mmCIF file of C-alpha atoms in Angstrom:
data_model
loop_
_atom_site.group_PDB
_atom_site.id
_atom_site.type_symbol
_atom_site.label_atom_id
_atom_site.label_comp_id
_atom_site.label_asym_id
_atom_site.label_seq_id
_atom_site.Cartn_x
_atom_site.Cartn_y
_atom_site.Cartn_z
ATOM 1 C CA MET A 224 17.053 22.107 -35.500
ATOM 2 C CA ASP A 225 13.832 22.037 -32.700
ATOM 3 C CA VAL A 226 15.085 24.475 -30.102
ATOM 4 C CA THR A 227 12.755 28.044 -29.569
ATOM 5 C CA LEU A 228 15.241 30.963 -29.516
ATOM 6 C CA PRO A 229 14.363 34.415 -28.648
ATOM 7 C CA GLU A 230 13.942 36.117 -31.827
ATOM 8 C CA HIS A 231 17.000 38.082 -31.936
ATOM 9 C CA VAL A 232 19.139 35.502 -30.931
ATOM 10 C CA GLU A 233 18.022 33.223 -34.091
ATOM 11 C CA ALA A 234 18.005 36.617 -36.014
ATOM 12 C CA LEU A 235 22.085 35.878 -35.272
ATOM 13 C CA ARG A 236 21.911 32.683 -35.546
ATOM 14 C CA GLN A 237 20.785 33.727 -39.616
ATOM 15 C CA GLU A 238 23.692 36.322 -40.202
ATOM 16 C CA VAL A 239 26.238 34.419 -38.639
ATOM 17 C CA ARG A 240 25.218 30.830 -40.842
ATOM 18 C CA LYS A 241 25.056 33.412 -44.131
ATOM 19 C CA PHE A 242 28.199 34.633 -43.298
ATOM 20 C CA ALA A 243 30.187 31.232 -43.029
ATOM 21 C CA GLU A 244 28.618 30.213 -46.240
ATOM 22 C CA ARG A 245 29.432 33.204 -47.879
ATOM 23 C CA GLU A 246 33.097 33.818 -46.097
ATOM 24 C CA ILE A 247 34.044 30.395 -45.056
ATOM 25 C CA ARG A 248 33.210 27.742 -47.152
ATOM 26 C CA PRO A 249 34.834 27.692 -49.770
ATOM 27 C CA HIS A 250 38.042 28.341 -48.246
ATOM 28 C CA VAL A 251 37.655 25.409 -45.789
ATOM 29 C CA MET A 252 39.313 22.735 -47.099
ATOM 30 C CA SER A 253 42.019 25.145 -49.179
ATOM 31 C CA TRP A 254 42.764 26.364 -44.965
ATOM 32 C CA ASP A 255 42.888 22.923 -43.978
ATOM 33 C CA GLU A 256 45.344 21.469 -46.265
ATOM 34 C CA THR A 257 47.772 24.650 -46.102
ATOM 35 C CA LYS A 258 47.502 25.446 -42.147
ATOM 36 C CA ALA A 259 46.475 29.049 -42.929
ATOM 37 C CA PHE A 260 45.071 30.689 -40.432
ATOM 38 C CA PRO A 261 42.294 32.841 -41.478
ATOM 39 C CA SER A 262 43.108 36.229 -40.545
ATOM 40 C CA GLY A 263 40.841 38.207 -43.336
ATOM 41 C CA VAL A 264 37.841 36.368 -41.407
ATOM 42 C CA VAL A 265 38.860 36.942 -38.120
ATOM 43 C CA LYS A 266 39.151 40.867 -39.013
ATOM 44 C CA GLN A 267 35.823 40.472 -39.895
ATOM 45 C CA LEU A 268 34.505 38.873 -37.047
ATOM 46 C CA GLY A 269 35.953 41.626 -34.975
ATOM 47 C CA GLU A 270 33.996 43.997 -37.081
ATOM 48 C CA MET A 271 30.594 42.076 -36.622
ATOM 49 C CA GLY A 272 31.283 41.948 -32.914
ATOM 50 C CA MET A 273 32.135 38.626 -32.881
ATOM 51 C CA MET A 274 35.259 38.798 -31.150
ATOM 52 C CA GLY A 275 34.059 40.128 -27.985
ATOM 53 C CA VAL A 276 30.490 39.055 -28.231
ATOM 54 C CA ILE A 277 30.434 38.258 -24.251
ATOM 55 C CA PHE A 278 31.750 42.050 -23.120
ATOM 56 C CA PRO A 279 30.406 45.159 -22.375
ATOM 57 C CA GLU A 280 29.987 47.907 -25.226
ATOM 58 C CA GLN A 281 31.975 50.012 -22.510
ATOM 59 C CA TYR A 282 35.087 47.615 -23.234
ATOM 60 C CA GLY A 283 34.455 47.522 -26.981
ATOM 61 C CA GLY A 284 32.207 44.118 -26.557
ATOM 62 C CA ALA A 285 28.991 43.281 -28.509
ATOM 63 C CA GLY A 286 27.288 43.322 -24.644
ATOM 64 C CA MET A 287 25.655 40.126 -25.562
ATOM 65 C CA GLY A 288 25.205 36.770 -23.106
ATOM 66 C CA TYR A 289 26.444 33.204 -23.135
ATOM 67 C CA LEU A 290 23.081 32.222 -24.753
ATOM 68 C CA GLU A 291 24.554 34.301 -27.802
ATOM 69 C CA TYR A 292 27.472 33.376 -27.474
ATOM 70 C CA ALA A 293 26.785 29.756 -27.898
ATOM 71 C CA VAL A 294 24.746 29.913 -31.101
ATOM 72 C CA VAL A 295 27.965 32.126 -32.699
ATOM 73 C CA VAL A 296 30.254 29.379 -32.478
ATOM 74 C CA GLU A 297 27.944 26.863 -33.082
ATOM 75 C CA GLU A 298 26.838 28.201 -35.920
ATOM 76 C CA LEU A 299 30.573 29.154 -37.280
ATOM 77 C CA SER A 300 31.677 25.541 -35.955
ATOM 78 C CA ARG A 301 29.114 24.045 -38.634
ATOM 79 C CA VAL A 302 30.811 25.083 -41.361
ATOM 80 C CA ASP A 303 34.452 25.104 -40.093
ATOM 81 C CA GLY A 304 35.318 24.335 -36.025
ATOM 82 C CA SER A 305 38.994 26.101 -37.009
ATOM 83 C CA VAL A 306 36.813 29.317 -36.646
ATOM 84 C CA GLY A 307 35.114 28.613 -34.366
ATOM 85 C CA ILE A 308 37.818 27.554 -31.875
ATOM 86 C CA SER A 309 39.685 30.941 -32.302
ATOM 87 C CA VAL A 310 36.605 32.965 -31.428
ATOM 88 C CA ALA A 311 36.102 30.916 -28.362
ATOM 89 C CA ALA A 312 39.451 30.605 -27.389
ATOM 90 C CA HIS A 313 39.959 34.811 -28.236
ATOM 91 C CA ASN A 314 36.792 34.827 -26.337
ATOM 92 C CA SER A 315 36.425 32.248 -23.310
ATOM 93 C CA LEU A 316 39.847 32.627 -22.422
ATOM 94 C CA CYS A 317 42.262 35.395 -22.575
ATOM 95 C CA SER A 318 39.586 38.019 -23.289
ATOM 96 C CA ASN A 319 37.442 36.702 -20.180
ATOM 97 C CA HIS A 320 40.341 36.162 -17.798
ATOM 98 C CA ILE A 321 41.128 40.191 -18.354
ATOM 99 C CA TYR A 322 37.331 41.502 -17.788
ATOM 100 C CA ALA A 323 36.711 38.883 -14.930
ATOM 101 C CA VAL A 324 39.331 39.988 -12.789
ATOM 102 C CA GLY A 325 41.414 42.923 -14.055
ATOM 103 C CA ASP A 326 41.948 46.395 -12.892
ATOM 104 C CA GLU A 327 40.551 49.349 -15.304
ATOM 105 C CA ARG A 328 43.655 50.393 -16.712
ATOM 106 C CA GLN A 329 44.099 46.673 -17.467
ATOM 107 C CA LYS A 330 40.946 46.496 -19.125
ATOM 108 C CA GLN A 331 41.134 49.596 -21.139
ATOM 109 C CA THR A 332 44.741 48.768 -22.458
ATOM 110 C CA TYR A 333 44.013 45.049 -23.250
ATOM 111 C CA LEU A 334 40.297 44.186 -23.051
ATOM 112 C CA VAL A 335 39.042 47.190 -25.423
ATOM 113 C CA PRO A 336 41.473 46.147 -28.753
ATOM 114 C CA LEU A 337 40.848 42.520 -27.346
ATOM 115 C CA ALA A 338 37.050 42.816 -27.739
ATOM 116 C CA SER A 339 36.384 45.279 -30.824
ATOM 117 C CA GLY A 340 38.291 42.635 -32.693
ATOM 118 C CA LYS A 341 41.668 44.834 -33.088
ATOM 119 C CA ALA A 342 44.235 42.574 -31.527
ATOM 120 C CA LEU A 343 44.010 38.745 -30.916
ATOM 121 C CA GLY A 344 44.439 37.170 -27.500
ATOM 122 C CA ALA A 345 45.816 33.315 -26.381
ATOM 123 C CA TRP A 346 46.011 32.207 -23.177
ATOM 124 C CA GLY A 347 48.393 30.134 -21.818
ATOM 125 C CA LEU A 348 48.199 27.494 -19.465
ATOM 126 C CA THR A 349 49.285 23.994 -20.196
ATOM 127 C CA GLU A 350 52.942 23.158 -20.468
ATOM 128 C CA PRO A 351 54.769 19.668 -22.076
ATOM 129 C CA GLY A 352 55.126 17.872 -18.180
ATOM 130 C CA SER A 353 51.259 19.794 -17.179
ATOM 131 C CA GLY A 354 48.205 19.110 -18.950
ATOM 132 C CA SER A 355 45.370 17.826 -16.937
ATOM 133 C CA ASP A 356 47.976 18.139 -13.947
ATOM 134 C CA ALA A 357 47.977 22.112 -14.412
ATOM 135 C CA GLY A 358 49.146 22.785 -10.869
ATOM 136 C CA ALA A 359 51.900 21.161 -11.905
ATOM 137 C CA LEU A 360 53.252 24.104 -14.352
ATOM 138 C CA LEU A 361 56.968 24.875 -14.002
ATOM 139 C CA THR A 362 56.967 28.556 -15.196
ATOM 140 C CA THR A 363 58.218 30.849 -12.654
ATOM 141 C CA ALA A 364 57.854 35.143 -12.431
ATOM 142 C CA LYS A 365 60.686 35.718 -10.159
ATOM 143 C CA ARG A 366 59.961 39.626 -8.436
ATOM 144 C CA GLU A 367 62.451 42.025 -9.444
ATOM 145 C CA GLY A 368 61.532 45.225 -8.109
ATOM 146 C CA SER A 369 59.200 46.810 -10.669
ATOM 147 C CA HIS A 370 58.830 43.746 -12.525
ATOM 148 C CA TYR A 371 58.559 40.241 -12.759
ATOM 149 C CA ILE A 372 61.044 37.742 -14.437
ATOM 150 C CA LEU A 373 59.338 34.626 -16.588
ATOM 151 C CA ASN A 374 60.688 31.725 -17.555
ATOM 152 C CA GLY A 375 59.311 28.476 -18.786
ATOM 153 C CA THR A 376 57.670 27.388 -21.867
ATOM 154 C CA LYS A 377 53.941 26.385 -22.462
ATOM 155 C CA THR A 378 52.284 24.818 -25.399
ATOM 156 C CA PHE A 379 48.598 23.659 -27.184
ATOM 157 C CA ILE A 380 48.296 27.469 -26.964
ATOM 158 C CA THR A 381 45.720 28.533 -29.573
ATOM 159 C CA HIS A 382 46.806 32.145 -31.405
ATOM 160 C CA GLY A 383 50.696 31.042 -30.415
ATOM 161 C CA THR A 384 52.323 32.168 -33.297
ATOM 162 C CA VAL A 385 49.186 35.054 -34.355
ATOM 163 C CA GLY A 386 48.765 36.295 -30.842
ATOM 164 C CA ASP A 387 48.995 40.067 -29.506
ATOM 165 C CA ILE A 388 48.090 39.742 -25.865
ATOM 166 C CA PHE A 389 48.623 37.039 -23.640
ATOM 167 C CA VAL A 390 47.396 35.799 -20.421
ATOM 168 C CA VAL A 391 50.067 33.188 -19.316
ATOM 169 C CA MET A 392 50.078 31.059 -15.751
ATOM 170 C CA ALA A 393 53.575 31.270 -13.743
ATOM 171 C CA ARG A 394 54.632 29.907 -10.600
ATOM 172 C CA THR A 395 55.371 33.337 -7.927
ATOM 173 C CA ARG A 396 56.105 31.234 -5.236
ATOM 174 C CA PRO A 397 56.010 27.761 -3.698
ATOM 175 C CA PRO A 398 52.877 26.045 -2.364
ATOM 176 C CA ARG A 399 52.081 27.035 1.644
ATOM 177 C CA PRO A 400 51.721 24.081 3.454
ATOM 178 C CA GLY A 401 48.920 22.335 3.322
ATOM 179 C CA HIS A 402 47.591 24.240 0.584
ATOM 180 C CA SER A 403 47.582 22.149 -2.908
ATOM 181 C CA SER A 404 50.505 22.469 -5.360
ATOM 182 C CA ALA A 405 48.305 24.759 -7.552
ATOM 183 C CA ASP A 406 48.795 27.834 -4.622
ATOM 184 C CA GLY A 407 51.254 30.480 -5.148
ATOM 185 C CA ILE A 408 50.348 30.619 -9.398
ATOM 186 C CA SER A 409 49.725 33.781 -10.964
ATOM 187 C CA ALA A 410 49.145 35.561 -13.538
ATOM 188 C CA PHE A 411 50.298 38.011 -15.759
ATOM 189 C CA ILE A 412 49.149 40.139 -19.830
ATOM 190 C CA LEU A 413 51.899 39.333 -22.029
ATOM 191 C CA GLU A 414 52.248 41.208 -25.243
ATOM 192 C CA LYS A 415 53.850 39.910 -28.720
ATOM 193 C CA GLY A 416 57.372 42.023 -28.500
ATOM 194 C CA MET A 417 58.159 41.401 -25.183
ATOM 195 C CA THR A 418 61.902 41.031 -24.923
ATOM 196 C CA GLY A 419 62.319 36.881 -24.404
ATOM 197 C CA PHE A 420 58.822 36.334 -25.273
ATOM 198 C CA ARG A 421 58.311 34.386 -28.592
ATOM 199 C CA ALA A 422 56.620 31.518 -30.281
ATOM 200 C CA GLY A 423 58.072 28.384 -30.628
ATOM 201 C CA LYS A 424 57.363 25.201 -32.547
ATOM 202 C CA GLN A 425 53.997 25.540 -34.771
ATOM 203 C CA GLU A 426 52.171 22.164 -34.029
ATOM 204 C CA ASN A 427 51.156 20.349 -37.014
ATOM 205 C CA LYS A 428 47.787 18.504 -36.113
ATOM 206 C CA LEU A 429 45.345 15.963 -37.141
ATOM 207 C CA GLY A 430 42.308 18.230 -37.205
ATOM 208 C CA LEU A 431 41.886 22.129 -37.153
ATOM 209 C CA ARG A 432 44.796 22.393 -38.976
ATOM 210 C CA ALA A 433 43.805 26.014 -39.996
ATOM 211 C CA SER A 434 43.482 27.285 -36.025
ATOM 212 C CA ASP A 435 47.353 28.245 -34.986
ATOM 213 C CA THR A 436 48.822 26.415 -32.266
ATOM 214 C CA SER A 437 52.330 26.747 -30.712
ATOM 215 C CA GLU A 438 54.445 26.276 -28.130
ATOM 216 C CA LEU A 439 55.288 30.000 -25.907
ATOM 217 C CA ILE A 440 59.120 30.240 -25.091
ATOM 218 C CA LEU A 441 59.859 32.719 -21.819
ATOM 219 C CA GLU A 442 63.095 33.430 -21.438
ATOM 220 C CA GLU A 443 64.167 35.766 -18.778
ATOM 221 C CA VAL A 444 60.690 38.199 -20.455
ATOM 222 C CA ARG A 445 60.263 41.770 -17.527
ATOM 223 C CA VAL A 446 56.785 42.060 -17.381
ATOM 224 C CA PRO A 447 55.322 44.882 -15.135
ATOM 225 C CA VAL A 448 54.233 44.380 -11.864
ATOM 226 C CA ALA A 449 51.219 46.277 -12.982
ATOM 227 C CA ASN A 450 50.389 43.173 -15.548
ATOM 228 C CA LEU A 451 49.714 41.181 -12.593
ATOM 229 C CA LEU A 452 46.225 39.962 -13.156
ATOM 230 C CA GLY A 453 44.283 40.439 -9.496
ATOM 231 C CA GLU A 454 46.075 38.682 -6.362
ATOM 232 C CA ASP A 455 49.759 37.448 -6.421
ATOM 233 C CA GLY A 456 49.646 33.177 -5.889
ATOM 234 C CA VAL A 457 45.844 33.169 -7.343
ATOM 235 C CA GLY A 458 45.887 32.599 -10.453
ATOM 236 C CA PHE A 459 45.359 29.040 -10.198
ATOM 237 C CA LYS A 460 41.620 29.680 -8.991
ATOM 238 C CA GLN A 461 41.005 32.704 -11.447
ATOM 239 C CA ALA A 462 42.078 30.168 -14.199
ATOM 240 C CA MET A 463 39.854 27.180 -13.338
ATOM 241 C CA LYS A 464 36.808 29.748 -13.134
ATOM 242 C CA THR A 465 37.882 31.296 -16.639
ATOM 243 C CA LEU A 466 37.577 27.511 -18.052
ATOM 244 C CA ASP A 467 34.101 26.729 -16.712
ATOM 245 C CA GLY A 468 33.240 29.473 -19.111
ATOM 246 C CA GLY A 469 34.888 27.994 -21.879
ATOM 247 C CA ARG A 470 33.554 24.894 -21.387
ATOM 248 C CA ILE A 471 30.073 26.053 -22.800
ATOM 249 C CA SER A 472 32.024 27.411 -25.677
ATOM 250 C CA ILE A 473 33.799 24.327 -26.450
ATOM 251 C CA GLY A 474 30.440 22.931 -26.188
ATOM 252 C CA ALA A 475 29.071 24.592 -28.482
ATOM 253 C CA LEU A 476 32.533 23.833 -30.696
ATOM 254 C CA GLY A 477 31.406 20.212 -30.810
ATOM 255 C CA LEU A 478 27.865 20.737 -31.370
ATOM 256 C CA GLY A 479 28.405 22.877 -34.898
ATOM 257 C CA MET A 480 30.631 20.480 -36.008
ATOM 258 C CA ALA A 481 28.046 17.322 -35.236
ATOM 259 C CA GLN A 482 25.580 19.140 -36.919
ATOM 260 C CA GLY A 483 27.735 19.734 -39.982
ATOM 261 C CA ALA A 484 28.507 16.279 -40.453
ATOM 262 C CA PHE A 485 25.280 15.241 -39.580
ATOM 263 C CA GLU A 486 23.946 17.254 -42.305
ATOM 264 C CA GLU A 487 26.067 15.917 -44.633
ATOM 265 C CA ALA A 488 25.593 12.737 -43.949
ATOM 266 C CA LEU A 489 21.930 13.055 -44.064
ATOM 267 C CA ARG A 490 22.152 15.143 -47.980
ATOM 268 C CA TYR A 491 24.572 12.015 -48.424
ATOM 269 C CA SER A 492 21.766 9.832 -47.616
ATOM 270 C CA LYS A 493 18.873 10.861 -50.166
ATOM 271 C CA VAL A 494 20.932 11.623 -53.222
ATOM 272 C CA ARG A 495 23.268 7.802 -53.077
ATOM 273 C CA SER A 496 21.293 4.549 -53.810
ATOM 274 C CA THR A 497 22.553 1.123 -53.282
ATOM 275 C CA PHE A 498 19.446 -2.197 -53.649
ATOM 276 C CA GLY A 499 17.906 0.144 -55.734
ATOM 277 C CA GLN A 500 16.541 2.992 -53.854
ATOM 278 C CA PRO A 501 18.048 5.790 -51.795
ATOM 279 C CA LEU A 502 20.229 4.909 -48.250
ATOM 280 C CA ALA A 503 18.003 6.882 -46.593
ATOM 281 C CA GLU A 504 15.170 4.385 -47.196
ATOM 282 C CA HIS A 505 17.367 1.691 -45.581
ATOM 283 C CA GLN A 506 16.483 1.169 -42.139
ATOM 284 C CA GLY A 507 19.609 0.784 -40.896
ATOM 285 C CA ILE A 508 20.308 4.444 -41.894
ATOM 286 C CA GLN A 509 17.275 5.213 -40.878
ATOM 287 C CA PHE A 510 18.848 4.377 -37.074
ATOM 288 C CA LYS A 511 21.712 5.721 -37.356
ATOM 289 C CA LEU A 512 20.185 8.975 -38.529
ATOM 290 C CA ALA A 513 17.606 8.908 -35.697
ATOM 291 C CA ASP A 514 20.352 8.379 -33.053
ATOM 292 C CA MET A 515 22.501 11.278 -34.584
ATOM 293 C CA GLY A 516 19.408 13.553 -34.457
ATOM 294 C CA THR A 517 18.488 12.819 -31.247
ATOM 295 C CA GLU A 518 21.997 13.379 -29.765
ATOM 296 C CA ILE A 519 22.439 16.591 -31.518
ATOM 297 C CA GLU A 520 19.041 18.193 -29.782
ATOM 298 C CA ALA A 521 20.158 17.055 -26.409
ATOM 299 C CA ALA A 522 23.529 17.935 -26.813
ATOM 300 C CA ARG A 523 22.150 21.447 -27.848
ATOM 301 C CA LEU A 524 19.835 21.584 -24.624
ATOM 302 C CA LEU A 525 22.590 21.203 -22.225
ATOM 303 C CA ILE A 526 24.601 23.516 -23.956
ATOM 304 C CA TYR A 527 21.649 26.048 -23.920
ATOM 305 C CA ARG A 528 21.008 25.646 -20.539
ATOM 306 C CA ALA A 529 24.330 26.149 -19.087
ATOM 307 C CA ALA A 530 24.435 29.236 -20.811
ATOM 308 C CA GLY A 531 21.037 30.952 -19.600
ATOM 309 C CA LEU A 532 22.343 29.572 -15.881
ATOM 310 C CA LYS A 533 25.414 31.675 -16.501
ATOM 311 C CA ASP A 534 24.019 34.780 -18.318
ATOM 312 C CA GLN A 535 21.070 34.753 -15.422
ATOM 313 C CA GLY A 536 23.774 34.618 -12.614
ATOM 314 C CA LEU A 537 22.953 31.498 -11.393
ATOM 315 C CA PRO A 538 25.926 28.134 -10.516
ATOM 316 C CA TYR A 539 26.938 26.743 -13.960
ATOM 317 C CA ALA A 540 29.880 25.195 -13.554
ATOM 318 C CA LYS A 541 28.717 21.543 -12.877
ATOM 319 C CA ALA A 542 26.071 22.614 -16.207
ATOM 320 C CA ALA A 543 28.679 23.749 -18.237
ATOM 321 C CA SER A 544 31.340 20.358 -17.479
ATOM 322 C CA MET A 545 28.081 18.561 -18.189
ATOM 323 C CA ALA A 546 27.214 20.056 -21.991
ATOM 324 C CA LYS A 547 31.033 20.260 -22.850
ATOM 325 C CA LEU A 548 31.128 16.307 -21.951
ATOM 326 C CA PHE A 549 28.374 14.995 -23.696
ATOM 327 C CA SER A 550 28.960 17.569 -26.473
ATOM 328 C CA SER A 551 32.161 16.540 -27.317
ATOM 329 C CA GLU A 552 31.327 12.675 -26.947
ATOM 330 C CA VAL A 553 28.711 13.045 -28.891
ATOM 331 C CA ALA A 554 30.446 14.947 -32.124
ATOM 332 C CA CYS A 555 32.758 12.091 -32.057
ATOM 333 C CA ARG A 556 30.144 9.683 -32.345
ATOM 334 C CA VAL A 557 27.993 11.599 -35.011
ATOM 335 C CA ALA A 558 30.697 12.365 -37.015
ATOM 336 C CA ASP A 559 32.033 8.656 -36.976
ATOM 337 C CA GLN A 560 28.451 7.429 -37.709
ATOM 338 C CA ALA A 561 28.578 10.174 -41.136
ATOM 339 C CA VAL A 562 31.804 8.660 -42.242
ATOM 340 C CA GLN A 563 30.229 5.556 -42.179
ATOM 341 C CA ILE A 564 27.225 6.315 -43.632
ATOM 342 C CA LEU A 565 29.312 7.907 -46.754
ATOM 343 C CA GLY A 566 31.256 4.692 -46.829
ATOM 344 C CA GLY A 567 34.171 5.079 -48.543
ATOM 345 C CA TYR A 568 33.447 8.403 -49.480
ATOM 346 C CA GLY A 569 33.824 9.527 -45.911
ATOM 347 C CA TYR A 570 37.318 8.892 -45.828
ATOM 348 C CA ILE A 571 38.296 11.033 -48.521
ATOM 349 C CA LYS A 572 38.852 14.775 -49.161
ATOM 350 C CA ASP A 573 36.685 14.796 -51.560
ATOM 351 C CA TYR A 574 33.582 15.436 -48.919
ATOM 352 C CA PRO A 575 33.361 17.396 -46.340
ATOM 353 C CA VAL A 576 32.833 14.446 -43.608
ATOM 354 C CA GLU A 577 36.761 13.219 -43.314
ATOM 355 C CA LYS A 578 37.177 16.465 -41.739
ATOM 356 C CA TYR A 579 34.936 16.891 -39.106
ATOM 357 C CA TYR A 580 35.707 13.678 -37.860
ATOM 358 C CA ARG A 581 39.429 14.335 -38.136
ATOM 359 C CA ASP A 582 38.793 17.967 -35.838
ATOM 360 C CA VAL A 583 36.159 16.848 -33.275
ATOM 361 C CA LYS A 584 38.151 14.833 -31.772
ATOM 362 C CA LEU A 585 40.146 18.193 -29.980
ATOM 363 C CA CYS A 586 36.420 18.422 -27.673
ATOM 364 C CA THR A 587 36.745 15.857 -25.786
ATOM 365 C CA ILE A 588 40.697 16.831 -25.130
ATOM 366 C CA GLY A 589 40.665 20.976 -24.406
ATOM 367 C CA GLU A 590 39.993 22.784 -21.694
ATOM 368 C CA GLY A 591 39.404 19.850 -20.041
ATOM 369 C CA THR A 592 39.574 16.389 -21.268
ATOM 370 C CA SER A 593 36.048 13.909 -20.588
ATOM 371 C CA GLU A 594 38.113 12.546 -17.841
ATOM 372 C CA ILE A 595 38.547 15.373 -16.124
ATOM 373 C CA GLN A 596 35.324 16.585 -16.866
ATOM 374 C CA ARG A 597 33.170 13.239 -15.209
ATOM 375 C CA THR A 598 35.716 13.904 -12.292
ATOM 376 C CA VAL A 599 34.406 17.728 -12.286
ATOM 377 C CA ILE A 600 30.721 16.204 -12.309
ATOM 378 C CA ALA A 601 31.369 13.327 -9.728
ATOM 379 C CA ARG A 602 32.467 16.180 -6.905
ATOM 380 C CA TYR A 603 29.871 18.114 -7.707
ATOM 381 C CA LEU A 604 26.811 15.114 -7.544
ATOM 382 C CA LEU A 605 28.906 13.395 -4.473
ATOM 383 C CA ALA A 606 28.626 17.218 -3.009
ATOM 384 C CA GLU A 607 24.353 17.452 -3.805
ATOM 385 C CA TYR A 608 23.343 13.748 -2.644
#
């Protein structure tokens, strides 16, 4: 890696890398095969401050910025994207939504245990019939006195079965005339164990299999009015702003997995010989490695730039979408070429690249597909020029 980071950020990188090599790498394939959520490692990461990287110390967080956060997710994902995405979803989505718009009581009650790693967060926007068109969600929240009554189903929810605190979007009223279909959506904080609130089907996924993903079922769930996040009817706008920051971490997720796949391919190319010489001496392999390394560095620069803009309080949404789009697609290309370099061995589970190949695809889908990122980026460009 050729990017020069501040000394304290580089020290953090080395700390997280050593942790990942020691505590995660020995278990990666067994977790993947059994879909085992690494709760012990997540607890350790909480004790290290990694489950509250971006939140002030007054709320139990580590008081760091998005650059440090991107490096943490990158280094965890270099070894196992399942752990990386758990840290990303917990910080960027559930916890950050509460931090951004929650009142002081909500922050003290919910953000403090989340940021300190004592509770695990989940975030519910997507539904079976509303993915990219998130404003078409059907979950309802009807006001009855001092409570809202929530009914509906969420899907593809990270930490759905293992989460403790949830931020869930639901429709509190129909859209006002002249407004988009997303108008009238509100955000609520729910707790595990609320009557009528439960996890549904746990998904059997292509990749990132140790990351818990499931449905959420809401049947007449009574949620106190005090658990409404921000104003009634503006939850969709809150969700979109939350996703802007989340895209930096998903970019870092893809970057870390790309780096891991690249390192495995590079290592293999030096020890595997064909036609009397190491693979690395063949020009065709060298060209692949050159392209992979160049694209990884370009992705890293885009991600760190977006993180830097956010840390400085500057507009960053376009940069975050660019970083997420490029990094996720680079990850897919790099993992594909890593499998190609290993040939038949790249296709079997004795070597790590087949897992990277399966894992990286989620990055082009989660927190806004590549198509949605291109739409977002184009809107900014058309407004600018």
